[in-house]
C-alpha atoms as an extended CHARMM CRD file, in Angstrom:
* protein
*
       251  EXT
         1         1  UNK       CA             79.5120000000      125.2920000000       78.6200000000  PROA      1               0.0000000000
         2         2  UNK       CA             80.2650000000      122.5180000000       80.0270000000  PROA      2               0.0000000000
         3         3  UNK       CA             83.2580000000      123.5240000000       81.5230000000  PROA      3               0.0000000000
         4         4  UNK       CA             81.6560000000      126.7450000000       82.6190000000  PROA      4               0.0000000000
         5         5  UNK       CA             78.7890000000      124.9710000000       84.4160000000  PROA      5               0.0000000000
         6         6  UNK       CA             81.7950000000      122.8720000000       86.7120000000  PROA      6               0.0000000000
         7         7  UNK       CA             83.3360000000      125.9850000000       87.7020000000  PROA      7               0.0000000000
         8         8  UNK       CA             80.4420000000      127.8760000000       88.7280000000  PROA      8               0.0000000000
         9         9  UNK       CA             78.9530000000      124.1780000000       90.9440000000  PROA      9               0.0000000000
        10        10  UNK       CA             82.2000000000      124.3080000000       92.4330000000  PROA      10              0.0000000000
        11        11  UNK       CA             82.0150000000      127.8930000000       93.2760000000  PROA      11              0.0000000000
        12        12  UNK       CA             78.7710000000      127.7470000000       95.0650000000  PROA      12              0.0000000000
        13        13  UNK       CA             79.6750000000      124.0960000000       96.9240000000  PROA      13              0.0000000000
        14        14  UNK       CA             83.1090000000      125.8880000000       98.0550000000  PROA      14              0.0000000000
        15        15  UNK       CA             81.6880000000      129.2490000000       99.2820000000  PROA      15              0.0000000000
        16        16  UNK       CA             78.6550000000      126.7690000000      100.7800000000  PROA      16              0.0000000000
        17        17  UNK       CA             80.9630000000      124.5910000000      102.8770000000  PROA      17              0.0000000000
        18        18  UNK       CA             83.3480000000      128.1880000000      103.6590000000  PROA      18              0.0000000000
        19        19  UNK       CA             80.3180000000      129.5870000000      105.3090000000  PROA      19              0.0000000000
        20        20  UNK       CA             79.5730000000      126.3440000000      107.4320000000  PROA      20              0.0000000000
        21        21  UNK       CA             82.4490000000      128.2100000000      109.9400000000  PROA      21              0.0000000000
        22        22  UNK       CA             79.8620000000      130.7370000000      110.0890000000  PROA      22              0.0000000000
        23        23  UNK       CA             77.3090000000      128.6770000000      111.9050000000  PROA      23              0.0000000000
        24        24  UNK       CA             78.1970000000      130.8170000000      115.5410000000  PROA      24              0.0000000000
        25        25  UNK       CA             77.5390000000      134.5600000000      114.1690000000  PROA      25              0.0000000000
        26        26  UNK       CA             74.2850000000      133.6310000000      113.3610000000  PROA      26              0.0000000000
        27        27  UNK       CA             73.5080000000      137.6200000000      113.4540000000  PROA      27              0.0000000000
        28        28  UNK       CA             76.9410000000      139.1080000000      113.9730000000  PROA      28              0.0000000000
        29        29  UNK       CA             77.9340000000      142.5740000000      113.2400000000  PROA      29              0.0000000000
        30        30  UNK       CA             78.0470000000      141.7350000000      109.6540000000  PROA      30              0.0000000000
        31        31  UNK       CA             74.5130000000      140.3700000000      109.6810000000  PROA      31              0.0000000000
        32        32  UNK       CA             75.2510000000      137.2720000000      108.4760000000  PROA      32              0.0000000000
        33        33  UNK       CA             73.0220000000      134.4740000000      109.0280000000  PROA      33              0.0000000000
        34        34  UNK       CA             73.2370000000      130.8310000000      108.9560000000  PROA      34              0.0000000000
        35        35  UNK       CA             69.5470000000      128.4070000000      109.0810000000  PROA      35              0.0000000000
        36        36  UNK       CA             69.2380000000      124.8310000000      109.6750000000  PROA      36              0.0000000000
        37        37  UNK       CA             65.7740000000      123.3210000000      109.4670000000  PROA      37              0.0000000000
        38        38  UNK       CA             63.9520000000      120.2450000000      108.5030000000  PROA      38              0.0000000000
        39        39  UNK       CA             60.2940000000      119.5740000000      107.0590000000  PROA      39              0.0000000000
        40        40  UNK       CA             58.6780000000      116.2460000000      107.2870000000  PROA      40              0.0000000000
        41        41  UNK       CA             55.9190000000      115.8390000000      104.8060000000  PROA      41              0.0000000000
        42        42  UNK       CA             53.1170000000      113.1570000000      104.3260000000  PROA      42              0.0000000000
        43        43  UNK       CA             53.7050000000      113.4790000000      100.4090000000  PROA      43              0.0000000000
        44        44  UNK       CA             56.1620000000      115.6760000000       98.2890000000  PROA      44              0.0000000000
        45        45  UNK       CA             54.5760000000      117.9630000000       95.6750000000  PROA      45              0.0000000000
        46        46  UNK       CA             56.2930000000      120.2110000000       93.5540000000  PROA      46              0.0000000000
        47        47  UNK       CA             54.8700000000      122.9960000000       91.0500000000  PROA      47              0.0000000000
        48        48  UNK       CA             51.6650000000      120.9420000000       91.3350000000  PROA      48              0.0000000000
        49        49  UNK       CA             53.0950000000      117.7860000000       90.0660000000  PROA      49              0.0000000000
        50        50  UNK       CA             53.5220000000      114.6060000000       92.7610000000  PROA      50              0.0000000000
        51        51  UNK       CA             56.9920000000      114.0290000000       92.8760000000  PROA      51              0.0000000000
        52        52  UNK       CA             57.1520000000      110.3860000000       95.9360000000  PROA      52              0.0000000000
        53        53  UNK       CA             55.0440000000      109.7190000000       99.0530000000  PROA      53              0.0000000000
        54        54  UNK       CA             56.1100000000      110.8230000000      102.5340000000  PROA      54              0.0000000000
        55        55  UNK       CA             59.8450000000      112.2980000000      102.9770000000  PROA      55              0.0000000000
        56        56  UNK       CA             61.9920000000      114.3800000000      104.6200000000  PROA      56              0.0000000000
        57        57  UNK       CA             63.4560000000      117.7040000000      103.3120000000  PROA      57              0.0000000000
        58        58  UNK       CA             66.5770000000      119.2330000000      105.0310000000  PROA      58              0.0000000000
        59        59  UNK       CA             67.2490000000      122.7520000000      104.2460000000  PROA      59              0.0000000000
        60        60  UNK       CA             70.1830000000      124.7250000000      104.9410000000  PROA      60              0.0000000000
        61        61  UNK       CA             71.4920000000      128.2610000000      103.8390000000  PROA      61              0.0000000000
        62        62  UNK       CA             74.0520000000      130.7570000000      104.3910000000  PROA      62              0.0000000000
        63        63  UNK       CA             73.1560000000      134.5900000000      103.5180000000  PROA      63              0.0000000000
        64        64  UNK       CA             74.9930000000      138.3360000000      104.0780000000  PROA      64              0.0000000000
        65        65  UNK       CA             74.0030000000      141.4820000000      102.9340000000  PROA      65              0.0000000000
        66        66  UNK       CA             71.7990000000      140.2380000000      100.0810000000  PROA      66              0.0000000000
        67        67  UNK       CA             73.0010000000      137.4990000000       99.2610000000  PROA      67              0.0000000000
        68        68  UNK       CA             72.1340000000      134.0110000000      100.1700000000  PROA      68              0.0000000000
        69        69  UNK       CA             73.1800000000      130.4710000000       99.2040000000  PROA      69              0.0000000000
        70        70  UNK       CA             71.0190000000      127.3410000000      100.1240000000  PROA      70              0.0000000000
        71        71  UNK       CA             70.9580000000      123.6430000000       99.7320000000  PROA      71              0.0000000000
        72        72  UNK       CA             67.9130000000      121.8210000000       99.7690000000  PROA      72              0.0000000000
        73        73  UNK       CA             66.8250000000      118.2440000000       99.6270000000  PROA      73              0.0000000000
        74        74  UNK       CA             64.4870000000      115.6760000000       99.9960000000  PROA      74              0.0000000000
        75        75  UNK       CA             64.8160000000      111.5730000000      100.3100000000  PROA      75              0.0000000000
        76        76  UNK       CA             61.7010000000      109.5790000000      100.5760000000  PROA      76              0.0000000000
        77        77  UNK       CA             61.1070000000      106.4500000000      102.7310000000  PROA      77              0.0000000000
        78        78  UNK       CA             60.3930000000      103.6570000000      100.5410000000  PROA      78              0.0000000000
        79        79  UNK       CA             61.5360000000      105.2790000000       96.7410000000  PROA      79              0.0000000000
        80        80  UNK       CA             59.7320000000      104.9390000000       93.6560000000  PROA      80              0.0000000000
        81        81  UNK       CA             61.3010000000      101.6060000000       93.2780000000  PROA      81              0.0000000000
        82        82  UNK       CA             60.7130000000      100.1110000000       96.4480000000  PROA      82              0.0000000000
        83        83  UNK       CA             61.4760000000       96.7160000000       95.8410000000  PROA      83              0.0000000000
        84        84  UNK       CA             65.1600000000       97.5970000000       94.8290000000  PROA      84              0.0000000000
        85        85  UNK       CA             65.5000000000      100.2590000000       97.6860000000  PROA      85              0.0000000000
        86        86  UNK       CA             66.1610000000      103.1010000000       95.9400000000  PROA      86              0.0000000000
        87        87  UNK       CA             65.2040000000      106.3750000000       96.9950000000  PROA      87              0.0000000000
        88        88  UNK       CA             63.6080000000      109.2400000000       95.9140000000  PROA      88              0.0000000000
        89        89  UNK       CA             66.2950000000      111.8330000000       96.2320000000  PROA      89              0.0000000000
        90        90  UNK       CA             67.0850000000      115.1780000000       95.2720000000  PROA      90              0.0000000000
        91        91  UNK       CA             69.4510000000      117.9460000000       95.9280000000  PROA      91              0.0000000000
        92        92  UNK       CA             68.9550000000      121.4940000000       94.9520000000  PROA      92              0.0000000000
        93        93  UNK       CA             71.7380000000      124.2060000000       95.2550000000  PROA      93              0.0000000000
        94        94  UNK       CA             70.3580000000      127.9110000000       94.7440000000  PROA      94              0.0000000000
        95        95  UNK       CA             72.4680000000      130.9540000000       94.7550000000  PROA      95              0.0000000000
        96        96  UNK       CA             70.3960000000      134.3990000000       95.1110000000  PROA      96              0.0000000000
        97        97  UNK       CA             70.8050000000      138.0080000000       95.3010000000  PROA      97              0.0000000000
        98        98  UNK       CA             68.0580000000      140.2710000000       96.6440000000  PROA      98              0.0000000000
        99        99  UNK       CA             68.4250000000      144.1320000000       95.5250000000  PROA      99              0.0000000000
       100       100  UNK       CA             68.3080000000      146.2130000000       98.6450000000  PROA      100             0.0000000000
       101       101  UNK       CA             64.4320000000      147.3390000000       99.4600000000  PROA      101             0.0000000000
       102       102  UNK       CA             63.6490000000      146.7230000000       95.7070000000  PROA      102             0.0000000000
       103       103  UNK       CA             61.6620000000      143.6440000000       95.9780000000  PROA      103             0.0000000000
       104       104  UNK       CA             63.4790000000      142.1410000000       93.1350000000  PROA      104             0.0000000000
       105       105  UNK       CA             65.5060000000      138.7500000000       93.4560000000  PROA      105             0.0000000000
       106       106  UNK       CA             67.6740000000      137.1420000000       91.1620000000  PROA      106             0.0000000000
       107       107  UNK       CA             68.4270000000      133.5300000000       91.3310000000  PROA      107             0.0000000000
       108       108  UNK       CA             70.7550000000      130.1940000000       89.7090000000  PROA      108             0.0000000000
       109       109  UNK       CA             69.6520000000      127.2930000000       90.6810000000  PROA      109             0.0000000000
       110       110  UNK       CA             71.1830000000      123.5380000000       89.8470000000  PROA      110             0.0000000000
       111       111  UNK       CA             68.1790000000      121.1370000000       90.1280000000  PROA      111             0.0000000000
       112       112  UNK       CA             69.4830000000      117.2890000000       90.6480000000  PROA      112             0.0000000000
       113       113  UNK       CA             66.5510000000      114.7720000000       91.0780000000  PROA      113             0.0000000000
       114       114  UNK       CA             68.5160000000      111.4630000000       89.8500000000  PROA      114             0.0000000000
       115       115  UNK       CA             67.5650000000      109.0650000000       92.7290000000  PROA      115             0.0000000000
       116       116  UNK       CA             69.0560000000      107.0910000000       95.3870000000  PROA      116             0.0000000000
       117       117  UNK       CA             71.5350000000      104.9190000000       92.9200000000  PROA      117             0.0000000000
       118       118  UNK       CA             71.8640000000      107.2860000000       90.3100000000  PROA      118             0.0000000000
       119       119  UNK       CA             75.1270000000      108.2530000000       90.8470000000  PROA      119             0.0000000000
       120       120  UNK       CA             76.9760000000      110.7060000000       88.5520000000  PROA      120             0.0000000000
       121       121  UNK       CA             76.1030000000      113.2410000000       90.0130000000  PROA      121             0.0000000000
       122       122  UNK       CA             79.4840000000      115.2100000000       88.8740000000  PROA      122             0.0000000000
       123       123  UNK       CA             78.4640000000      113.9680000000       84.9440000000  PROA      123             0.0000000000
       124       124  UNK       CA             77.8060000000      117.7870000000       83.3160000000  PROA      124             0.0000000000
       125       125  UNK       CA             77.9710000000      116.4050000000       80.2830000000  PROA      125             0.0000000000
       126       126  UNK       CA             74.9830000000      118.2200000000       78.0430000000  PROA      126             0.0000000000
       127       127  UNK       CA             73.0360000000      115.4720000000       76.6170000000  PROA      127             0.0000000000
       128       128  UNK       CA             74.1530000000      112.9640000000       79.7320000000  PROA      128             0.0000000000
       129       129  UNK       CA             73.3730000000      115.1970000000       83.0800000000  PROA      129             0.0000000000
       130       130  UNK       CA             70.3390000000      114.2410000000       85.1500000000  PROA      130             0.0000000000
       131       131  UNK       CA             71.0960000000      118.1960000000       86.7830000000  PROA      131             0.0000000000
       132       132  UNK       CA             68.4020000000      120.5650000000       85.4240000000  PROA      132             0.0000000000
       133       133  UNK       CA             70.6140000000      124.4470000000       85.6680000000  PROA      133             0.0000000000
       134       134  UNK       CA             67.5370000000      127.4450000000       85.7460000000  PROA      134             0.0000000000
       135       135  UNK       CA             67.1520000000      131.1450000000       86.6450000000  PROA      135             0.0000000000
       136       136  UNK       CA             64.7730000000      132.5150000000       88.4330000000  PROA      136             0.0000000000
       137       137  UNK       CA             63.6330000000      136.0900000000       88.3980000000  PROA      137             0.0000000000
       138       138  UNK       CA             61.0060000000      137.2280000000       91.4950000000  PROA      138             0.0000000000
       139       139  UNK       CA             59.6670000000      140.5050000000       92.5800000000  PROA      139             0.0000000000
       140       140  UNK       CA             57.0660000000      141.3750000000       95.4560000000  PROA      140             0.0000000000
       141       141  UNK       CA             55.1280000000      144.2440000000       95.4100000000  PROA      141             0.0000000000
       142       142  UNK       CA             56.0210000000      146.8780000000       97.9510000000  PROA      142             0.0000000000
       143       143  UNK       CA             52.6370000000      147.5530000000       98.6440000000  PROA      143             0.0000000000
       144       144  UNK       CA             52.4520000000      146.7300000000      103.0400000000  PROA      144             0.0000000000
       145       145  UNK       CA             48.8510000000      145.4710000000      102.4200000000  PROA      145             0.0000000000
       146       146  UNK       CA             49.0950000000      144.0650000000       99.0690000000  PROA      146             0.0000000000
       147       147  UNK       CA             52.3270000000      141.9700000000       99.3030000000  PROA      147             0.0000000000
       148       148  UNK       CA             51.5760000000      139.9640000000       96.1880000000  PROA      148             0.0000000000
       149       149  UNK       CA             54.8590000000      138.5390000000       94.7410000000  PROA      149             0.0000000000
       150       150  UNK       CA             55.6700000000      137.2470000000       90.9430000000  PROA      150             0.0000000000
       151       151  UNK       CA             58.3040000000      134.7880000000       89.8310000000  PROA      151             0.0000000000
       152       152  UNK       CA             59.1980000000      133.6790000000       86.4430000000  PROA      152             0.0000000000
       153       153  UNK       CA             61.5580000000      130.4650000000       86.2950000000  PROA      153             0.0000000000
       154       154  UNK       CA             63.3040000000      129.1110000000       83.1420000000  PROA      154             0.0000000000
       155       155  UNK       CA             65.3390000000      126.0820000000       82.9310000000  PROA      155             0.0000000000
       156       156  UNK       CA             68.4790000000      127.0940000000       80.6860000000  PROA      156             0.0000000000
       157       157  UNK       CA             70.6970000000      124.0590000000       80.2620000000  PROA      157             0.0000000000
       158       158  UNK       CA             71.0890000000      120.4320000000       81.8110000000  PROA      158             0.0000000000
       159       159  UNK       CA             68.6220000000      117.7030000000       81.5090000000  PROA      159             0.0000000000
       160       160  UNK       CA             65.8950000000      119.4740000000       79.7240000000  PROA      160             0.0000000000
       161       161  UNK       CA             65.7200000000      118.7010000000       76.0750000000  PROA      161             0.0000000000
       162       162  UNK       CA             63.6080000000      117.8990000000       73.5570000000  PROA      162             0.0000000000
       163       163  UNK       CA             63.1310000000      114.8940000000       71.0230000000  PROA      163             0.0000000000
       164       164  UNK       CA             66.6980000000      116.4930000000       68.9490000000  PROA      164             0.0000000000
       165       165  UNK       CA             68.1050000000      117.3440000000       71.7480000000  PROA      165             0.0000000000
       166       166  UNK       CA             67.9160000000      120.7980000000       71.4270000000  PROA      166             0.0000000000
       167       167  UNK       CA             67.2990000000      122.8410000000       74.9590000000  PROA      167             0.0000000000
       168       168  UNK       CA             63.4220000000      123.7210000000       75.5030000000  PROA      168             0.0000000000
       169       169  UNK       CA             63.8550000000      126.2320000000       78.3140000000  PROA      169             0.0000000000
       170       170  UNK       CA             60.7080000000      124.7090000000       80.2170000000  PROA      170             0.0000000000
       171       171  UNK       CA             59.3690000000      127.8390000000       82.1520000000  PROA      171             0.0000000000
       172       172  UNK       CA             57.1330000000      128.3160000000       85.3120000000  PROA      172             0.0000000000
       173       173  UNK       CA             55.7670000000      131.6400000000       86.3440000000  PROA      173             0.0000000000
       174       174  UNK       CA             54.3540000000      131.4280000000       89.8980000000  PROA      174             0.0000000000
       175       175  UNK       CA             52.3460000000      134.0700000000       92.1400000000  PROA      175             0.0000000000
       176       176  UNK       CA             52.0180000000      133.9120000000       96.0350000000  PROA      176             0.0000000000
       177       177  UNK       CA             49.8430000000      136.1940000000       98.0060000000  PROA      177             0.0000000000
       178       178  UNK       CA             50.3480000000      135.8240000000      101.9560000000  PROA      178             0.0000000000
       179       179  UNK       CA             47.7330000000      137.1770000000      104.8780000000  PROA      179             0.0000000000
       180       180  UNK       CA             46.8060000000      135.9950000000      107.8540000000  PROA      180             0.0000000000
       181       181  UNK       CA             43.6580000000      134.8420000000      109.5530000000  PROA      181             0.0000000000
       182       182  UNK       CA             44.1250000000      134.6700000000      113.5170000000  PROA      182             0.0000000000
       183       183  UNK       CA             46.4790000000      132.8070000000      114.6380000000  PROA      183             0.0000000000
       184       184  UNK       CA             47.2620000000      130.7430000000      111.1020000000  PROA      184             0.0000000000
       185       185  UNK       CA             49.3630000000      132.1060000000      108.2170000000  PROA      185             0.0000000000
       186       186  UNK       CA             47.9450000000      131.5030000000      105.0880000000  PROA      186             0.0000000000
       187       187  UNK       CA             49.5900000000      131.5940000000      101.2960000000  PROA      187             0.0000000000
       188       188  UNK       CA             47.7460000000      131.3650000000       97.9150000000  PROA      188             0.0000000000
       189       189  UNK       CA             49.4840000000      130.2650000000       94.7090000000  PROA      189             0.0000000000
       190       190  UNK       CA             48.4540000000      129.9520000000       91.1750000000  PROA      190             0.0000000000
       191       191  UNK       CA             51.0450000000      128.6060000000       88.9320000000  PROA      191             0.0000000000
       192       192  UNK       CA             51.2010000000      128.4450000000       85.3660000000  PROA      192             0.0000000000
       193       193  UNK       CA             53.6960000000      127.5140000000       82.1660000000  PROA      193             0.0000000000
       194       194  UNK       CA             53.5100000000      129.9520000000       79.5930000000  PROA      194             0.0000000000
       195       195  UNK       CA             54.3480000000      127.5800000000       76.7680000000  PROA      195             0.0000000000
       196       196  UNK       CA             54.6420000000      123.8910000000       75.8930000000  PROA      196             0.0000000000
       197       197  UNK       CA             57.0320000000      122.6880000000       78.2920000000  PROA      197             0.0000000000
       198       198  UNK       CA             57.6120000000      118.6860000000       78.4260000000  PROA      198             0.0000000000
       199       199  UNK       CA             58.8240000000      119.0650000000       81.5340000000  PROA      199             0.0000000000
       200       200  UNK       CA             55.4420000000      120.3550000000       82.8380000000  PROA      200             0.0000000000
       201       201  UNK       CA             53.7950000000      117.7680000000       80.1510000000  PROA      201             0.0000000000
       202       202  UNK       CA             52.2670000000      120.6460000000       78.2940000000  PROA      202             0.0000000000
       203       203  UNK       CA             51.6330000000      121.2580000000       74.5680000000  PROA      203             0.0000000000
       204       204  UNK       CA             51.0100000000      125.4200000000       75.4940000000  PROA      204             0.0000000000
       205       205  UNK       CA             49.7700000000      127.7670000000       78.0290000000  PROA      205             0.0000000000
       206       206  UNK       CA             48.7100000000      125.6550000000       80.5880000000  PROA      206             0.0000000000
       207       207  UNK       CA             47.6600000000      126.2810000000       84.8950000000  PROA      207             0.0000000000
       208       208  UNK       CA             49.6310000000      123.4900000000       86.6210000000  PROA      208             0.0000000000
       209       209  UNK       CA             49.2360000000      124.7790000000       90.2280000000  PROA      209             0.0000000000
       210       210  UNK       CA             46.8290000000      126.6180000000       92.5750000000  PROA      210             0.0000000000
       211       211  UNK       CA             47.2070000000      125.9630000000       96.3670000000  PROA      211             0.0000000000
       212       212  UNK       CA             46.1380000000      127.0530000000       99.1930000000  PROA      212             0.0000000000
       213       213  UNK       CA             48.3190000000      126.6600000000      102.1980000000  PROA      213             0.0000000000
       214       214  UNK       CA             48.3660000000      127.3580000000      106.5930000000  PROA      214             0.0000000000
       215       215  UNK       CA             50.6110000000      127.1810000000      108.4250000000  PROA      215             0.0000000000
       216       216  UNK       CA             50.4080000000      127.5090000000      112.9110000000  PROA      216             0.0000000000
       217       217  UNK       CA             52.1550000000      126.4480000000      115.5030000000  PROA      217             0.0000000000
       218       218  UNK       CA             51.6350000000      123.9040000000      118.5260000000  PROA      218             0.0000000000
       219       219  UNK       CA             52.7550000000      124.9370000000      121.8100000000  PROA      219             0.0000000000
       220       220  UNK       CA             54.8770000000      122.0170000000      123.4460000000  PROA      220             0.0000000000
       221       221  UNK       CA             56.8800000000      124.4050000000      126.0940000000  PROA      221             0.0000000000
       222       222  UNK       CA             57.3290000000      127.3470000000      127.1570000000  PROA      222             0.0000000000
       223       223  UNK       CA             59.9260000000      127.8930000000      125.2150000000  PROA      223             0.0000000000
       224       224  UNK       CA             59.2500000000      125.6260000000      122.1610000000  PROA      224             0.0000000000
       225       225  UNK       CA             56.8390000000      125.3720000000      119.5120000000  PROA      225             0.0000000000
       226       226  UNK       CA             56.4140000000      123.1150000000      116.7000000000  PROA      226             0.0000000000
       227       227  UNK       CA             55.4920000000      124.9210000000      113.1780000000  PROA      227             0.0000000000
       228       228  UNK       CA             52.7390000000      122.3520000000      111.4980000000  PROA      228             0.0000000000
       229       229  UNK       CA             51.3790000000      123.0470000000      107.7270000000  PROA      229             0.0000000000
       230       230  UNK       CA             48.4390000000      121.5160000000      105.7280000000  PROA      230             0.0000000000
       231       231  UNK       CA             48.4680000000      122.4220000000      102.1100000000  PROA      231             0.0000000000
       232       232  UNK       CA             45.5520000000      121.8820000000       99.4010000000  PROA      232             0.0000000000
       233       233  UNK       CA             46.8680000000      121.4220000000       95.8310000000  PROA      233             0.0000000000
       234       234  UNK       CA             44.8760000000      121.3030000000       92.4010000000  PROA      234             0.0000000000
       235       235  UNK       CA             46.6190000000      120.7670000000       89.4000000000  PROA      235             0.0000000000
       236       236  UNK       CA             43.7440000000      121.5810000000       86.6110000000  PROA      236             0.0000000000
       237       237  UNK       CA             45.9870000000      120.5490000000       83.5960000000  PROA      237             0.0000000000
       238       238  UNK       CA             46.5210000000      117.1850000000       84.9860000000  PROA      238             0.0000000000
       239       239  UNK       CA             43.3260000000      116.9890000000       86.7780000000  PROA      239             0.0000000000
       240       240  UNK       CA             44.8530000000      115.8960000000       89.6730000000  PROA      240             0.0000000000
       241       241  UNK       CA             44.5170000000      117.3140000000       93.5070000000  PROA      241             0.0000000000
       242       242  UNK       CA             46.6170000000      116.6710000000       96.6650000000  PROA      242             0.0000000000
       243       243  UNK       CA             46.4570000000      116.8920000000      100.5810000000  PROA      243             0.0000000000
       244       244  UNK       CA             49.3140000000      117.6550000000      101.8970000000  PROA      244             0.0000000000
       245       245  UNK       CA             50.2500000000      117.7410000000      106.1690000000  PROA      245             0.0000000000
       246       246  UNK       CA             54.0850000000      118.8130000000      107.3400000000  PROA      246             0.0000000000
       247       247  UNK       CA             55.6480000000      120.2800000000      110.0750000000  PROA      247             0.0000000000
       248       248  UNK       CA             59.1650000000      121.8540000000      110.9110000000  PROA      248             0.0000000000
       249       249  UNK       CA             61.8650000000      121.0550000000      112.9540000000  PROA      249             0.0000000000
       250       250  UNK       CA             64.1770000000      124.1850000000      113.4050000000  PROA      250             0.0000000000
       251       251  UNK       CA             66.3110000000      125.6690000000      116.5900000000  PROA      251             0.0000000000
């Protein structure tokens, strides 16, 4: 398993770096796209769970013919151990394929949030690694007036282990429904854990993420607008709530 994981990650990284040379061909004849952007958020909440305070979250991705490679990261400003200057640092690599107009997307992701100073990023030993490897399947209803999407994610390898060292196969299911009101794009989210998953602090079925997000833009000049967003998030399982504000910088 370790050799397979190493080869898969090496392939993803190699293809990702090779695709950087295509930045000038954002919309060429082949339909290839390249995207670079960054979000600044007041706090980082992941699937209804607080991760850290104000953070900067860059994204770059490459896509062609239904296939995409995405690198996403998050780094806070003071860290979870501020006295020692160790920042909360996360790097996620995702490969995904969308099957034509079917609305179906299959993805495989490497999630790593070891933090600044953790090092050993390339340690993929099953019982030592800080990586979480996750498979996902998402489907969006082919109904223009009701574009509900449903996604299921399961951690199949990596750090997600039980006390005996076996894989937990922690899973998370999320429903999203986007709509608009005047100049604001809104999205309602409901996320749940279907069975016991220590990764999400659940002993069985639990709703962990109920959220409403609104996105709009502030016009700065005739040629530039700044996208801003606010999100209210509730975690019924942990009896916690969050209100997040952020903005996006992109070409």
